[in-house]
mmCIF file of N, CA, C and O in Angstrom:
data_model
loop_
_atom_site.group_PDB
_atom_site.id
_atom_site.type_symbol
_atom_site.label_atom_id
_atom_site.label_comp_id
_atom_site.label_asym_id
_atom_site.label_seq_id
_atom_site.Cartn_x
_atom_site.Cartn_y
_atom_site.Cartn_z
ATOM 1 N N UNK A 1 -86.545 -2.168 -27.114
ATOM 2 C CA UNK A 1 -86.732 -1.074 -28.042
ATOM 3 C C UNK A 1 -87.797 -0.101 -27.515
ATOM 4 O O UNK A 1 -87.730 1.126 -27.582
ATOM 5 N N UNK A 2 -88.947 -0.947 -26.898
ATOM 6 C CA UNK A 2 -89.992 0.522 -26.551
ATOM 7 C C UNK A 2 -89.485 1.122 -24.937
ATOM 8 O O UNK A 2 -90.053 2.021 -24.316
ATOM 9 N N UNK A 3 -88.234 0.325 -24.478
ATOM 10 C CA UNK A 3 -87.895 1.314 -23.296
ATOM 11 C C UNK A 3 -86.862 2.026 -24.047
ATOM 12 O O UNK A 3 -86.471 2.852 -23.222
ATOM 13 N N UNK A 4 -86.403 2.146 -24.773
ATOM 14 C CA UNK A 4 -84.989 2.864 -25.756
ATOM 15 C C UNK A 4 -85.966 3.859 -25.841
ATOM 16 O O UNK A 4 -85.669 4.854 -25.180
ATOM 17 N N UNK A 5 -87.275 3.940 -26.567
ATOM 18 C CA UNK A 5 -88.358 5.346 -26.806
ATOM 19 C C UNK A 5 -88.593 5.932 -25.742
ATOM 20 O O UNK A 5 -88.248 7.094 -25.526
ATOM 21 N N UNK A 6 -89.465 4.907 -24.607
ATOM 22 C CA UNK A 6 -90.498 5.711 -23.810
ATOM 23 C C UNK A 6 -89.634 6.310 -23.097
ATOM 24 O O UNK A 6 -90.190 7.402 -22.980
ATOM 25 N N UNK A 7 -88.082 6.444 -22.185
ATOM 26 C CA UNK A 7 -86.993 6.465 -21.579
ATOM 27 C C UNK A 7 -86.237 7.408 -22.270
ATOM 28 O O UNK A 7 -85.370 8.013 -21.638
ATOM 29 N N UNK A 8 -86.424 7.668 -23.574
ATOM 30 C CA UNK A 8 -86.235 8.743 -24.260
ATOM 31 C C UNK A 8 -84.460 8.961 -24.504
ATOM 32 O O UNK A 8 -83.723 9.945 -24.582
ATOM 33 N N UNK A 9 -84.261 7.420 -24.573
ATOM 34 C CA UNK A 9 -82.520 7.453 -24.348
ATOM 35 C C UNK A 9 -82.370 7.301 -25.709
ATOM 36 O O UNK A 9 -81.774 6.234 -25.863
ATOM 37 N N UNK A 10 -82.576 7.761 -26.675
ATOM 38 C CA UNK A 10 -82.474 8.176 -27.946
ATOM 39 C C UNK A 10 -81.860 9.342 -28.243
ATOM 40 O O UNK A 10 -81.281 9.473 -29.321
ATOM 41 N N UNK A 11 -81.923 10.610 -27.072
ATOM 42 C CA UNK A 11 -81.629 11.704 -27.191
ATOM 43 C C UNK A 11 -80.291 11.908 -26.651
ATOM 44 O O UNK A 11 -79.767 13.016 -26.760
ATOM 45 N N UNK A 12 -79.630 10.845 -26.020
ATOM 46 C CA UNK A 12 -78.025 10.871 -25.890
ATOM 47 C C UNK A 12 -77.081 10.156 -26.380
ATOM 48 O O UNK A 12 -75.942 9.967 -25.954
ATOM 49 N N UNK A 13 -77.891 9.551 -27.798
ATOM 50 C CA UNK A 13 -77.202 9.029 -29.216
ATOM 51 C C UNK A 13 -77.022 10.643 -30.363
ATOM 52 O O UNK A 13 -77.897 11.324 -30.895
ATOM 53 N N UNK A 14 -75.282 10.791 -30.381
ATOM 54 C CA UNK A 14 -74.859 11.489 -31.277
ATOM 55 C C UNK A 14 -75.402 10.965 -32.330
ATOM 56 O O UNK A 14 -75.407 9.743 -32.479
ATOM 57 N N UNK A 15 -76.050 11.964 -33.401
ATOM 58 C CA UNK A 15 -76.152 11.673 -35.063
ATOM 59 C C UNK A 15 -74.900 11.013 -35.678
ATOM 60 O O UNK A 15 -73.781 11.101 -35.173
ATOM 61 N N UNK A 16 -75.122 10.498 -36.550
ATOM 62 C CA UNK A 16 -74.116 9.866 -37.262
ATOM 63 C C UNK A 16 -73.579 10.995 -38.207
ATOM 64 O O UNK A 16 -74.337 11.885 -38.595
ATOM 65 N N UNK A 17 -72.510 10.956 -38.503
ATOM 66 C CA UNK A 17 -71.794 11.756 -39.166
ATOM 67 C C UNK A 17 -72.598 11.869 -40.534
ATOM 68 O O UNK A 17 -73.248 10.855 -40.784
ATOM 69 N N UNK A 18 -72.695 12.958 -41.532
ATOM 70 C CA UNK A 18 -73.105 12.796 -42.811
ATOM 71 C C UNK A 18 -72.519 11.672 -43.991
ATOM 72 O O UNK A 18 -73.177 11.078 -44.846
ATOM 73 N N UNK A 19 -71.091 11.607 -43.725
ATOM 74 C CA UNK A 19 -70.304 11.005 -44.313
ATOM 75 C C UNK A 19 -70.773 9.831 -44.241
ATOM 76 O O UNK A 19 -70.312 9.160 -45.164
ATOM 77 N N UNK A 20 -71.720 9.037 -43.356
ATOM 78 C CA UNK A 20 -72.229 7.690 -43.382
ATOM 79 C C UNK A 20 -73.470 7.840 -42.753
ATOM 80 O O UNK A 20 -73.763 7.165 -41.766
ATOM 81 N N UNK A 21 -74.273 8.724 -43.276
ATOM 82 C CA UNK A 21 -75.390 8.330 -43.532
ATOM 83 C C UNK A 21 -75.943 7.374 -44.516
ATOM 84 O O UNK A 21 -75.498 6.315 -44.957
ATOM 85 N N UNK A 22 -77.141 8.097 -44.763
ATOM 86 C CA UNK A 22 -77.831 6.510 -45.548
ATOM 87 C C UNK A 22 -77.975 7.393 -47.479
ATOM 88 O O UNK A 22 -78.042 6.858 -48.586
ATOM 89 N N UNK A 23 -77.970 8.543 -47.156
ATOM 90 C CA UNK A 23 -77.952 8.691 -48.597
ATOM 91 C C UNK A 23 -76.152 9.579 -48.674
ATOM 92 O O UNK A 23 -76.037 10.623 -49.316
ATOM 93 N N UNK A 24 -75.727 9.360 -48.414
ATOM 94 C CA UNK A 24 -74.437 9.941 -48.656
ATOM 95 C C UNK A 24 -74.084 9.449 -49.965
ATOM 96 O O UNK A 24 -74.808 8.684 -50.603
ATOM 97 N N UNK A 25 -72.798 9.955 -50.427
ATOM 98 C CA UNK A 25 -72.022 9.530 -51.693
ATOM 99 C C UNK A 25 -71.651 8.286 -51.135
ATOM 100 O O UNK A 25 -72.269 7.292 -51.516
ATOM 101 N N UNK A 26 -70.665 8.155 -50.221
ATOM 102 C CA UNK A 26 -69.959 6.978 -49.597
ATOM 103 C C UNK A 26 -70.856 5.933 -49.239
ATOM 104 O O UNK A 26 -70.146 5.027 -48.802
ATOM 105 N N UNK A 27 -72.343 5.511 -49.190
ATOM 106 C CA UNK A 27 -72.964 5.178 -48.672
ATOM 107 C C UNK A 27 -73.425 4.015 -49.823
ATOM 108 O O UNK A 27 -73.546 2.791 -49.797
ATOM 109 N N UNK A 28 -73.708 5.581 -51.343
ATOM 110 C CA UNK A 28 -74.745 5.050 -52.224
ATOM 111 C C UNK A 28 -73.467 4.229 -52.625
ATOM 112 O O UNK A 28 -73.648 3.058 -52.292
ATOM 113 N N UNK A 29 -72.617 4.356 -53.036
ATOM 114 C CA UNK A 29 -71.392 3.678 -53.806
ATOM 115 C C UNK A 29 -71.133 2.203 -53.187
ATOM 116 O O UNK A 29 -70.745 1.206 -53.795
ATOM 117 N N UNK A 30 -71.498 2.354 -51.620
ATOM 118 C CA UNK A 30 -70.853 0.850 -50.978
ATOM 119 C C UNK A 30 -72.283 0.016 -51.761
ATOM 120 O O UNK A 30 -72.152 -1.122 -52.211
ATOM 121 N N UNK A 31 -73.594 0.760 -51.830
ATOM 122 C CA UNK A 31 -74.645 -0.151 -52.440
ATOM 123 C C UNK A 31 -74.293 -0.049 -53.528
ATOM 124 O O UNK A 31 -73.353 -0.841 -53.596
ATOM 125 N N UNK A 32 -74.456 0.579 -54.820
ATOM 126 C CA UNK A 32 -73.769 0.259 -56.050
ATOM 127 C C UNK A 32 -73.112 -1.253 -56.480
ATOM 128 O O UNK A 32 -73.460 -2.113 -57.289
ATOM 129 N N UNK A 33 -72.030 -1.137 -55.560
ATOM 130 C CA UNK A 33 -70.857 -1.768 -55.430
ATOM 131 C C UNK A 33 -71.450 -3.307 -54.972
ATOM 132 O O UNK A 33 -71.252 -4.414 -55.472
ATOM 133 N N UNK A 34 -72.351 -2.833 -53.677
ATOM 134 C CA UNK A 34 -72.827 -4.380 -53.486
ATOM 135 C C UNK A 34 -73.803 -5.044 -54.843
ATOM 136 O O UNK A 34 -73.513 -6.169 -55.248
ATOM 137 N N UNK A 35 -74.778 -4.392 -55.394
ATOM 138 C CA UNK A 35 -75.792 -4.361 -56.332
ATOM 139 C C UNK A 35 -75.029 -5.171 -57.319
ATOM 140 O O UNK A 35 -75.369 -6.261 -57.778
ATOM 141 N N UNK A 36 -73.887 -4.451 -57.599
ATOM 142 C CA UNK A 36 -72.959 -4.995 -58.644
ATOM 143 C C UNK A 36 -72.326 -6.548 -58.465
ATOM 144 O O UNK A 36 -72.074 -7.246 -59.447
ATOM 145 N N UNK A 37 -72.073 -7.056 -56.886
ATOM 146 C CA UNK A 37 -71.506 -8.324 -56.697
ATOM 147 C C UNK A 37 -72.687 -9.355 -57.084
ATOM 148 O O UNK A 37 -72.575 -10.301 -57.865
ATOM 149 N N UNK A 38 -73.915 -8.947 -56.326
ATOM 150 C CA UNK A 38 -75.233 -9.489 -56.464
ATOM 151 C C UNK A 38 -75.237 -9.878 -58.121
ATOM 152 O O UNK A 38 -75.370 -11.026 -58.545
ATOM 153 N N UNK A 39 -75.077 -8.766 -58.892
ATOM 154 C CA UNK A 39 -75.921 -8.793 -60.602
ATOM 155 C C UNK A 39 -74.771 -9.947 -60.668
ATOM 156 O O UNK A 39 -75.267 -11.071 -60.599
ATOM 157 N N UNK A 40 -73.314 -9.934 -60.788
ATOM 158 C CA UNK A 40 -72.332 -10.835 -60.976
ATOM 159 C C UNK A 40 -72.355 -12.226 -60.655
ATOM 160 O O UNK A 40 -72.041 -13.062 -61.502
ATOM 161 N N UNK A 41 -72.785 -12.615 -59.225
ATOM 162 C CA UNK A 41 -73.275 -13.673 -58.391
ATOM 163 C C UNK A 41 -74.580 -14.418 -59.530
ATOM 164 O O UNK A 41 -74.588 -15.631 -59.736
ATOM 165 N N UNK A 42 -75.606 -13.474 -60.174
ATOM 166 C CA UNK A 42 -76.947 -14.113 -60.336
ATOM 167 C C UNK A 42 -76.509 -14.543 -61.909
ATOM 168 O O UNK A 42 -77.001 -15.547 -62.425
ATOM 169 N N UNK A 43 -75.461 -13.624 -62.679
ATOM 170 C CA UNK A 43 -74.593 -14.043 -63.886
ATOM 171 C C UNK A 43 -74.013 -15.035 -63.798
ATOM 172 O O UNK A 43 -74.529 -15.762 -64.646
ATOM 173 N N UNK A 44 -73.036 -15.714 -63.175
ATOM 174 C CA UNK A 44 -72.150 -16.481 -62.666
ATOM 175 C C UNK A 44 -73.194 -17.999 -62.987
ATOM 176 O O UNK A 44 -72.910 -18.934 -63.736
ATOM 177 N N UNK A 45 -74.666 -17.790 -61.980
ATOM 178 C CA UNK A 45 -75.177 -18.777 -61.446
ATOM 179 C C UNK A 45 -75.947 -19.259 -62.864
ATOM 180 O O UNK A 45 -76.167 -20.440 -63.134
ATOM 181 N N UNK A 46 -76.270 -18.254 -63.615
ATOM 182 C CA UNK A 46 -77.295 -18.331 -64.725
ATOM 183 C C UNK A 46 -75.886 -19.242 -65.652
ATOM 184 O O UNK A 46 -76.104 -20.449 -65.765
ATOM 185 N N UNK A 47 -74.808 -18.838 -66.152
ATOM 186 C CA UNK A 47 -74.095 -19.711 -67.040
ATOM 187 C C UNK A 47 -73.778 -20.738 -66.481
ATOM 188 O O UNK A 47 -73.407 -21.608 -67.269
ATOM 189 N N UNK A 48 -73.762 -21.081 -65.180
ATOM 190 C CA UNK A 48 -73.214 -22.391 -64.872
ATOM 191 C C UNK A 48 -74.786 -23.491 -64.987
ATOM 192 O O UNK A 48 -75.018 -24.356 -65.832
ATOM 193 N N UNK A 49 -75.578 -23.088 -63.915
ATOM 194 C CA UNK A 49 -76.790 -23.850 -64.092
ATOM 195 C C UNK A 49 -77.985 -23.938 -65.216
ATOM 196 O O UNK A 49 -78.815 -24.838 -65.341
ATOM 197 N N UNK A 50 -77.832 -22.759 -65.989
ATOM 198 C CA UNK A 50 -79.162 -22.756 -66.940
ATOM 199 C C UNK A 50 -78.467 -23.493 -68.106
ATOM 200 O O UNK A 50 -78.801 -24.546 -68.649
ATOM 201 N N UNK A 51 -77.127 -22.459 -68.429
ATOM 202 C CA UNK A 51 -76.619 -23.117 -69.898
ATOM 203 C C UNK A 51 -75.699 -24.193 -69.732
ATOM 204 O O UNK A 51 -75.208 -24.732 -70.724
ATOM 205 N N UNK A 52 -75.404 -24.576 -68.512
ATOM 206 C CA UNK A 52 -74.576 -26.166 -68.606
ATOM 207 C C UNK A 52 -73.034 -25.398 -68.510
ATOM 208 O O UNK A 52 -72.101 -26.155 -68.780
ATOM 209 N N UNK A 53 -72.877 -24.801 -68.360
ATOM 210 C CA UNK A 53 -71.212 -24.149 -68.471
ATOM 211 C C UNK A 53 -70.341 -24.158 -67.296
ATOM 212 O O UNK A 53 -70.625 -23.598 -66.238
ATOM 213 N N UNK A 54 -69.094 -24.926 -67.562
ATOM 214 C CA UNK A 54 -68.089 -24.967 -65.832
ATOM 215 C C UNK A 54 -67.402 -23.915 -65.607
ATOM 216 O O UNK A 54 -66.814 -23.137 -66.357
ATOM 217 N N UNK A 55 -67.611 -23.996 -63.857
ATOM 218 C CA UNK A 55 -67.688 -22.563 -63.369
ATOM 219 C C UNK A 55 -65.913 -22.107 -64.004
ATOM 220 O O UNK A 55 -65.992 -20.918 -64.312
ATOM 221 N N UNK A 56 -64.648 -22.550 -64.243
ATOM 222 C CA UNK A 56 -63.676 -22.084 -64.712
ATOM 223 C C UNK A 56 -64.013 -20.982 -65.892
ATOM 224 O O UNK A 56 -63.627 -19.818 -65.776
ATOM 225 N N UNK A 57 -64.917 -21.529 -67.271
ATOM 226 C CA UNK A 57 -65.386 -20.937 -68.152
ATOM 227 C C UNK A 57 -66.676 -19.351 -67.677
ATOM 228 O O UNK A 57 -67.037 -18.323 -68.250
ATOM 229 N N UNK A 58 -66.878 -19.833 -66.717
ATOM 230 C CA UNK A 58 -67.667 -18.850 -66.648
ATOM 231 C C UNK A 58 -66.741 -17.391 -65.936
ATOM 232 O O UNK A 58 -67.035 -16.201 -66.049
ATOM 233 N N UNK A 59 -65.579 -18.010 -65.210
ATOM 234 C CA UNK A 59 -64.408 -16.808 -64.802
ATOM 235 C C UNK A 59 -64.212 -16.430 -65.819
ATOM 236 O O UNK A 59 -64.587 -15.345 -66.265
ATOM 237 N N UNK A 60 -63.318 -17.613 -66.614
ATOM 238 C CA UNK A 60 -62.620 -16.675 -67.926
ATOM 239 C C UNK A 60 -63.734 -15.526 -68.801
ATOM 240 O O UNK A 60 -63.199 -14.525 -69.276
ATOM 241 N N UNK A 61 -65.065 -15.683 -68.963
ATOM 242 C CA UNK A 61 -65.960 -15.136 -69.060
ATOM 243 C C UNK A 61 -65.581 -13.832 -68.492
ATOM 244 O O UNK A 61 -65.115 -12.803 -68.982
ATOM 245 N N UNK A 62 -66.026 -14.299 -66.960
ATOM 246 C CA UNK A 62 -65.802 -12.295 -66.553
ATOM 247 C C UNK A 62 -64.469 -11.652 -66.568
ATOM 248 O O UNK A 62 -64.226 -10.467 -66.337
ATOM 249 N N UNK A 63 -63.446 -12.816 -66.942
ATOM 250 C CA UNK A 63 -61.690 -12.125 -66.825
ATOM 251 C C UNK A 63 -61.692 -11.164 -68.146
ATOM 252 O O UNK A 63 -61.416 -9.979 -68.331
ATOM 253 N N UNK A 64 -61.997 -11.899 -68.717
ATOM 254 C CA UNK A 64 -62.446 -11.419 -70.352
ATOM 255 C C UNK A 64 -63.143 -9.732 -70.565
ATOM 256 O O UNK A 64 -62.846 -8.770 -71.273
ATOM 257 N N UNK A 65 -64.385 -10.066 -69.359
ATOM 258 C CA UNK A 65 -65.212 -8.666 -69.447
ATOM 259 C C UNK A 65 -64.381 -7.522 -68.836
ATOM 260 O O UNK A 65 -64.083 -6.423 -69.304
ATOM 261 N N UNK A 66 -64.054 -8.181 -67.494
ATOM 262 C CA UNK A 66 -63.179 -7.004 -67.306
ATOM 263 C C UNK A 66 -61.734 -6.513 -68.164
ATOM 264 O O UNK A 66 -61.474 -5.317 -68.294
ATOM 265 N N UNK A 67 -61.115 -7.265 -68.552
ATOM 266 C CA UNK A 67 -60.261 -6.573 -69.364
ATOM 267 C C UNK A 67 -60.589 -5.774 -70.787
ATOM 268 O O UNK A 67 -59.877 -5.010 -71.439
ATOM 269 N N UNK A 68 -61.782 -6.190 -70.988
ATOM 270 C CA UNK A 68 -62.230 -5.417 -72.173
ATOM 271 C C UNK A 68 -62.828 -4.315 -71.168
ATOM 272 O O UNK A 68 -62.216 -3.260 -71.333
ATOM 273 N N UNK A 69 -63.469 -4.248 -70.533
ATOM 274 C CA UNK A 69 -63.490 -2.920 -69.803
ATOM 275 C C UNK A 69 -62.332 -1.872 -69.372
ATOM 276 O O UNK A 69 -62.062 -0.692 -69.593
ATOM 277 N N UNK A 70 -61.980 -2.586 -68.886
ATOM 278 C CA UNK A 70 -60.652 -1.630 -68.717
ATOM 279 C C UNK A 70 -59.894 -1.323 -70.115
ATOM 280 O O UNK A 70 -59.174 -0.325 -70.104
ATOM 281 N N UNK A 71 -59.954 -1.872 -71.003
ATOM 282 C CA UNK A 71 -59.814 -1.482 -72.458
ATOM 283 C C UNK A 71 -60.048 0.006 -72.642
ATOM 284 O O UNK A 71 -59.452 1.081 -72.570
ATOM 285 N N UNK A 72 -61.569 -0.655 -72.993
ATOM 286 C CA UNK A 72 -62.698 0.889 -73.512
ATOM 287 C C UNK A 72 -62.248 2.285 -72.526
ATOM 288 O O UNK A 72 -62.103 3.434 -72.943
ATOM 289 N N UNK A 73 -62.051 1.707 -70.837
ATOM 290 C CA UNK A 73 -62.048 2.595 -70.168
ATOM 291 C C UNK A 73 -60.829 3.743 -70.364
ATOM 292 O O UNK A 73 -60.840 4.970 -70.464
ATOM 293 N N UNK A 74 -59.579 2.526 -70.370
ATOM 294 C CA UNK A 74 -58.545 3.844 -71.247
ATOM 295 C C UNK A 74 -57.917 4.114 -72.181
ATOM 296 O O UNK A 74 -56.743 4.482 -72.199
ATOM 297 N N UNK A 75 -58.906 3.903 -73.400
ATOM 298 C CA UNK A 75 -59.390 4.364 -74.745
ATOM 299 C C UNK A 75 -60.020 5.738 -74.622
ATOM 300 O O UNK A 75 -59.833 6.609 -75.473
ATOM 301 N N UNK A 76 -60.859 5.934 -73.415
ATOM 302 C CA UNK A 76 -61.868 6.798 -73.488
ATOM 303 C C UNK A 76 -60.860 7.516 -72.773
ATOM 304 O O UNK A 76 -60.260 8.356 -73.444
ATOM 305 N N UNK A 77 -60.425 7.351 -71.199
ATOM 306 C CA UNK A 77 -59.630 8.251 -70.990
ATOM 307 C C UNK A 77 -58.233 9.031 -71.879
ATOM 308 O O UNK A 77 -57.638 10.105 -71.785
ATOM 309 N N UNK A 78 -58.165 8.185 -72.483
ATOM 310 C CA UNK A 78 -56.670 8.767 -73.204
ATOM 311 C C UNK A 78 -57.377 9.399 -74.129
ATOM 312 O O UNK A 78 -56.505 10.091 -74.656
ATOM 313 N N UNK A 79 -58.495 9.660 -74.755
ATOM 314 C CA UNK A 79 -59.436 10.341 -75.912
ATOM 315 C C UNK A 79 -60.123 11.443 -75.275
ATOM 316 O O UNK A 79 -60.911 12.111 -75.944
ATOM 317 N N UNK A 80 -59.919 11.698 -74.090
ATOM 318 C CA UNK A 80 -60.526 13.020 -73.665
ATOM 319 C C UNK A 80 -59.159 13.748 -72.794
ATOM 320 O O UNK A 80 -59.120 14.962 -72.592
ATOM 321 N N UNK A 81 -57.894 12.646 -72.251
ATOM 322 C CA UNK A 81 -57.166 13.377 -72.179
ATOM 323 C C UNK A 81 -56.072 14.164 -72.919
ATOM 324 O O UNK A 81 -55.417 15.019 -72.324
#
């Protein structure tokens, strides 16, 4: 790494496209998205180990959430379209 600097071969690395940079749209969304598996993962772990619950019950749990999400979701869309 400090011959990558002092050698100055840094300067015949093209920039990365905007499209995948680090604050891009496409970027923040893949974190979002991960943030979201994580919160799910630490949910998952909390009903099975804290409250005693088998991991089957804890799917039907999130099968549950998501279809009530997708519920609300096109409730709302069909109410604004």
């Amino acid at each position: 790494f400090i011959n990558f600097i002092s050698d100055q071969e840094w300067k015949s690395i093209e920039p990365v496209s905007s499209w995948f940079g680090p604050s891009s749209f496409l970027m923040s969304s893949m974190s979002a998205l991960f943030q979201l598996s994580m919160w799910i993962r630490h949910c998952h772990t909390y009903l099975t180990e804290h409250l005693g619950m088998m991991a089957w019950m804890s799917y039907a749990v999130f099968a549950l959430a998501t279809l009530f999400c997708g519920l609300i979701l096109g409730l709302v869309s069909e109410a604004l379209g």
